Structure formats: structure tokens, C-alpha cells
Coordinates of C-alpha atoms in Angstrom, one line a residue:
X1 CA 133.4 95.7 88.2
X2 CA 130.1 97.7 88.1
X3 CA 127.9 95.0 87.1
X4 CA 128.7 92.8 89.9
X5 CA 127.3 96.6 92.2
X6 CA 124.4 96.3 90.1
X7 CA 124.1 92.8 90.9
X8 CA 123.9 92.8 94.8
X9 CA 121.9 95.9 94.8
X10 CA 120.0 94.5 92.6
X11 CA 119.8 91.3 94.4
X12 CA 119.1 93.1 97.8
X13 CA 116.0 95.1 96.1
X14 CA 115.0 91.2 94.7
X15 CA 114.7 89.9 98.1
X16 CA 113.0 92.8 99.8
X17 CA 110.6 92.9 97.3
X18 CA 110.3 89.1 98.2
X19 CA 109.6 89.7 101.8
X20 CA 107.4 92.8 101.0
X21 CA 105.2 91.0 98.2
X22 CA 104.6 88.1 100.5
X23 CA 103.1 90.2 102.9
X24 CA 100.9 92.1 100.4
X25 CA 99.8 88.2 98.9
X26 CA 99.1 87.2 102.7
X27 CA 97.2 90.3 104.0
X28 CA 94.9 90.3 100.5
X29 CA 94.6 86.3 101.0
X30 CA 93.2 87.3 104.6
X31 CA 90.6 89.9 102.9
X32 CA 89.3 87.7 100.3
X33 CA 89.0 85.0 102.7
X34 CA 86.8 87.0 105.6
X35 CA 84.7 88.5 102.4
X36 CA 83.7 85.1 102.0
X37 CA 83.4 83.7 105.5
X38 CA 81.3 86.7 106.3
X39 CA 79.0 87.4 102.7
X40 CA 76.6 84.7 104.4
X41 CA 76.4 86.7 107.8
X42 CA 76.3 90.2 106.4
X43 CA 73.8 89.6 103.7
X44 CA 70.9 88.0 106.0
X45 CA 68.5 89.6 105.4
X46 CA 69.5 92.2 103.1
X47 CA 69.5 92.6 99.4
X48 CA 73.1 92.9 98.2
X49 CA 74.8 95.6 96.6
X50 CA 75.4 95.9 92.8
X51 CA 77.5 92.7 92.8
X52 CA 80.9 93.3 91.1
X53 CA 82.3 90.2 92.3
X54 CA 81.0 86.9 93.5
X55 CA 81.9 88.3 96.9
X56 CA 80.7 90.6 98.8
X57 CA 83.3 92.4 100.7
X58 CA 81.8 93.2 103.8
X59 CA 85.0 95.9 105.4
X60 CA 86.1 98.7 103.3
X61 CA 84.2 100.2 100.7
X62 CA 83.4 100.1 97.3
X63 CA 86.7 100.2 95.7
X64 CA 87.9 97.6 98.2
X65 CA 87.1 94.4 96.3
X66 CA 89.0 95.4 93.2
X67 CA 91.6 96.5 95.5
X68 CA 91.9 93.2 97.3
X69 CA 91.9 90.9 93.8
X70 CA 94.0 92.9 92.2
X71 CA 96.6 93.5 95.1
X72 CA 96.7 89.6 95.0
X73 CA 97.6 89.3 92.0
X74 CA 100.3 91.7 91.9
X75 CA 101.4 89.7 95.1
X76 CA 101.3 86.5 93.7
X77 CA 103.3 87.5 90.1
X78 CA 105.4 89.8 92.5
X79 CA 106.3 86.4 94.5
X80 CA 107.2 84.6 91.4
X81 CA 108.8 87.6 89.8
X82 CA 111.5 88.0 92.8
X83 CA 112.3 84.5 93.1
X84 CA 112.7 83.7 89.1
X85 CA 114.9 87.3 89.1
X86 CA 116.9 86.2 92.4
X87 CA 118.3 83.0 90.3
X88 CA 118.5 85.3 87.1
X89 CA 120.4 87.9 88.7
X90 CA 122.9 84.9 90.4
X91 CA 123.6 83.6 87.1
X92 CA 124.2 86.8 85.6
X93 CA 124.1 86.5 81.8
X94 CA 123.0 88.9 79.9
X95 CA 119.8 87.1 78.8
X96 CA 119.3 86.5 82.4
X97 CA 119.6 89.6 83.0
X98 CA 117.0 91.2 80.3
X99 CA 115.0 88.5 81.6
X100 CA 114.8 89.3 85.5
X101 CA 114.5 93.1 83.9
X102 CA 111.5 92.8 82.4
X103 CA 109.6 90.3 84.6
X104 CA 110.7 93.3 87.2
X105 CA 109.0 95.9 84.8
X106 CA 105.9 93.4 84.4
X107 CA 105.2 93.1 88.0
X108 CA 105.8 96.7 88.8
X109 CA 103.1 97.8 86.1
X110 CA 100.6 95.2 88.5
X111 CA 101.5 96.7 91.4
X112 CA 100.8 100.4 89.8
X113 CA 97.8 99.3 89.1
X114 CA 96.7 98.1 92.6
X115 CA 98.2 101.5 94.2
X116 CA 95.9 102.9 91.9
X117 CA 93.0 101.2 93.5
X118 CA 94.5 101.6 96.9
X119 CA 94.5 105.6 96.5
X120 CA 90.8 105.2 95.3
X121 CA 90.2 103.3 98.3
X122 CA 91.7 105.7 100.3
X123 CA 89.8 108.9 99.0
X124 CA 86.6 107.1 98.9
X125 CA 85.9 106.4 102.9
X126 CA 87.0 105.0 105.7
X127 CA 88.9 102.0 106.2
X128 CA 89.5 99.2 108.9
X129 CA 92.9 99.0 110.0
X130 CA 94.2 95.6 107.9
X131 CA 93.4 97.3 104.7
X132 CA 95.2 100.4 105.7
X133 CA 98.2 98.1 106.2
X134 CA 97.7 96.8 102.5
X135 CA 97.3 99.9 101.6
X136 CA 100.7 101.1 102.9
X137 CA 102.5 98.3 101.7
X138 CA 100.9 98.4 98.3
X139 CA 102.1 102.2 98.1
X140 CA 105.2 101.3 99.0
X141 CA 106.0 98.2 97.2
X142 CA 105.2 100.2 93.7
X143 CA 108.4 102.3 95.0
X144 CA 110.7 99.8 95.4
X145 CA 109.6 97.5 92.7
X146 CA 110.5 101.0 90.4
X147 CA 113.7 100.9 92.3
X148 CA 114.4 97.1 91.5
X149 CA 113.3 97.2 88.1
X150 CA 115.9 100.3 87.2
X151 CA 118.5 98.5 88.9
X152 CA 118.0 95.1 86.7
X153 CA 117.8 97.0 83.8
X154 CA 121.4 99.2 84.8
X155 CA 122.6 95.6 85.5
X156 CA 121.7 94.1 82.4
X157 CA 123.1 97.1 80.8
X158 CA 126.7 96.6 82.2
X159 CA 126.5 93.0 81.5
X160 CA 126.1 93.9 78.0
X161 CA 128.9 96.1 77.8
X162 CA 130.9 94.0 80.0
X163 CA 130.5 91.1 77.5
X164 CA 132.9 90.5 74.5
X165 CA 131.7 90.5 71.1
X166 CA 130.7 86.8 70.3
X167 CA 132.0 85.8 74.0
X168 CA 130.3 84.5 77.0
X169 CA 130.7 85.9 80.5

């Protein structure tokens, strides 16, 4: 049946998007935590910045701390997006379905939002190497979150047709 294609690829995206969202949550964790360790080192002395944030984000520039927050966050509902749409996607309803479909589209709209960021970042200035990775990975986790979230919805969408009037599946 087509739905059950829809599903595995669907599934597939899901779990990549897992692995790559982890990654994103884990490499901004890293950022926000060094900000902090070193705010105290890198401010002796010196009269901070404008503060934007409670932090002061001593690598990047001055796009990197909205960057960094908001590139965990996408991570984080990301995380929680792929692993409520993994058990969605197994039990394959069409309310599950519609449901991992638009937790997809919710998450990808985050993750838009911190490429945003990441290709202000990028045109601003130069950047140390670990936020060029989250860079990288936030450009191309906006990709196949898109990817993911047209897949669910194509899923959902044979589900529904699948499904007899007044029936269950």
C-alpha cells in the first residue's frame, strides 16, 4: 500500500532528524555553556557590550547569542518532535498521523528561524570552528525537517484515503 512507503520514509526522515537535532541541542548546549564559564574571564576589566542576554557570548559575534538560544530550542522541540512522531508514525492512525504532521511543520518553522540567524551569523564576521558546525547542521537540518514534514503530511494524506468511511484502520 502507499501509506505504509510514506510510513518508513517517513519513519527514516523521523529518526535522522533525531540523530541530527541531538547534535544541534548538544553543540548549542556547549556554546551557552562556555558563554557562561568564560563571561567572568572575558569581562575583567572591561565594560560589556549592549547586553542582549544575561550572557555574554564571548566566540562569534553579535548575532551569535540569538543564534545559540534559539538553535536550542529548535533542538530541544526538534528532539521531542521526532520521538512523539516516531511512535505517531508506528501507530499509524490518521489522527496520529495529522498529529506527527504538524508537530513536524512546528518544529521545522523553529529551525527556519535559527537558519535565519545562522546566515546572519554567517554574513556578519568570522566564526570559530564549533559554530560553523552548528551552522552547517542548522542549514541543513531546516532541509530535511521540510523533507520530513512533506512526507508526514503525504502519509497522513494516504491514511485518510486509505481509511473507510466510519472505519478504523
Amino acid at each position: 500500500m502507499a501509506s505504509s512507503a510514506h510510513r518508513s520514509m517517513a519513519s527514516a526522515l523521523l529518526f535522522l532528524n533525531l540523530i541530527i537535532y541531538v547534535v544541534v541541542a548538544i553543540i548549542a548546549g556547549w556554546a551557552i555553556n562556555y558563554s557562561i564559564d568564560e563571561s567572568k574571564n572575558s569581562l575583567e576589566g572591561v565594560s560589556p557590550p549592549v547586553r542582549l542576554f544575561p550572557i555574554y557570548f564571548p566566540i562569534g559575534n553579535l548575532a551569535t547569542g540569538f543564534f545559540v538560544i534559539f538553535a536550542l530550542l529548535a533542538g530541544v522541540v526538534g528532539i521531542s518532535t521526532s520521538l512523539t512522531g516516531l511512535s505517531d508514525v508506528k501507530e499509524g492512525s490518521p489522527a496520529n498521523m495529522m498529529s506527527a504532521a504538524s508537530s513536524a511543520l512546528v518544529a521545522w518553522t523553529l529551525t527556519l528561524l535559527a537558519m535565519g540567524l545562522a546566515c546572519k551569523e554567517i554574513s556578519v564576521s568570522w566564526r570559530p570552528a564549533s559554530l560553523r558546525t552548528l551552522e552547517a547542521f542548522t542549514i541543513v537540518q531546516a532541509a530535511t525537517q521540510l523533507l520530513c514534514a512533506i512526507s508526514l503530511h503525504a502519509g497522513a494524506h494516504a491514511v485518510i484515503l486509505e481509511t473507510p468511511i466510519g472505519g478504523r484502520v
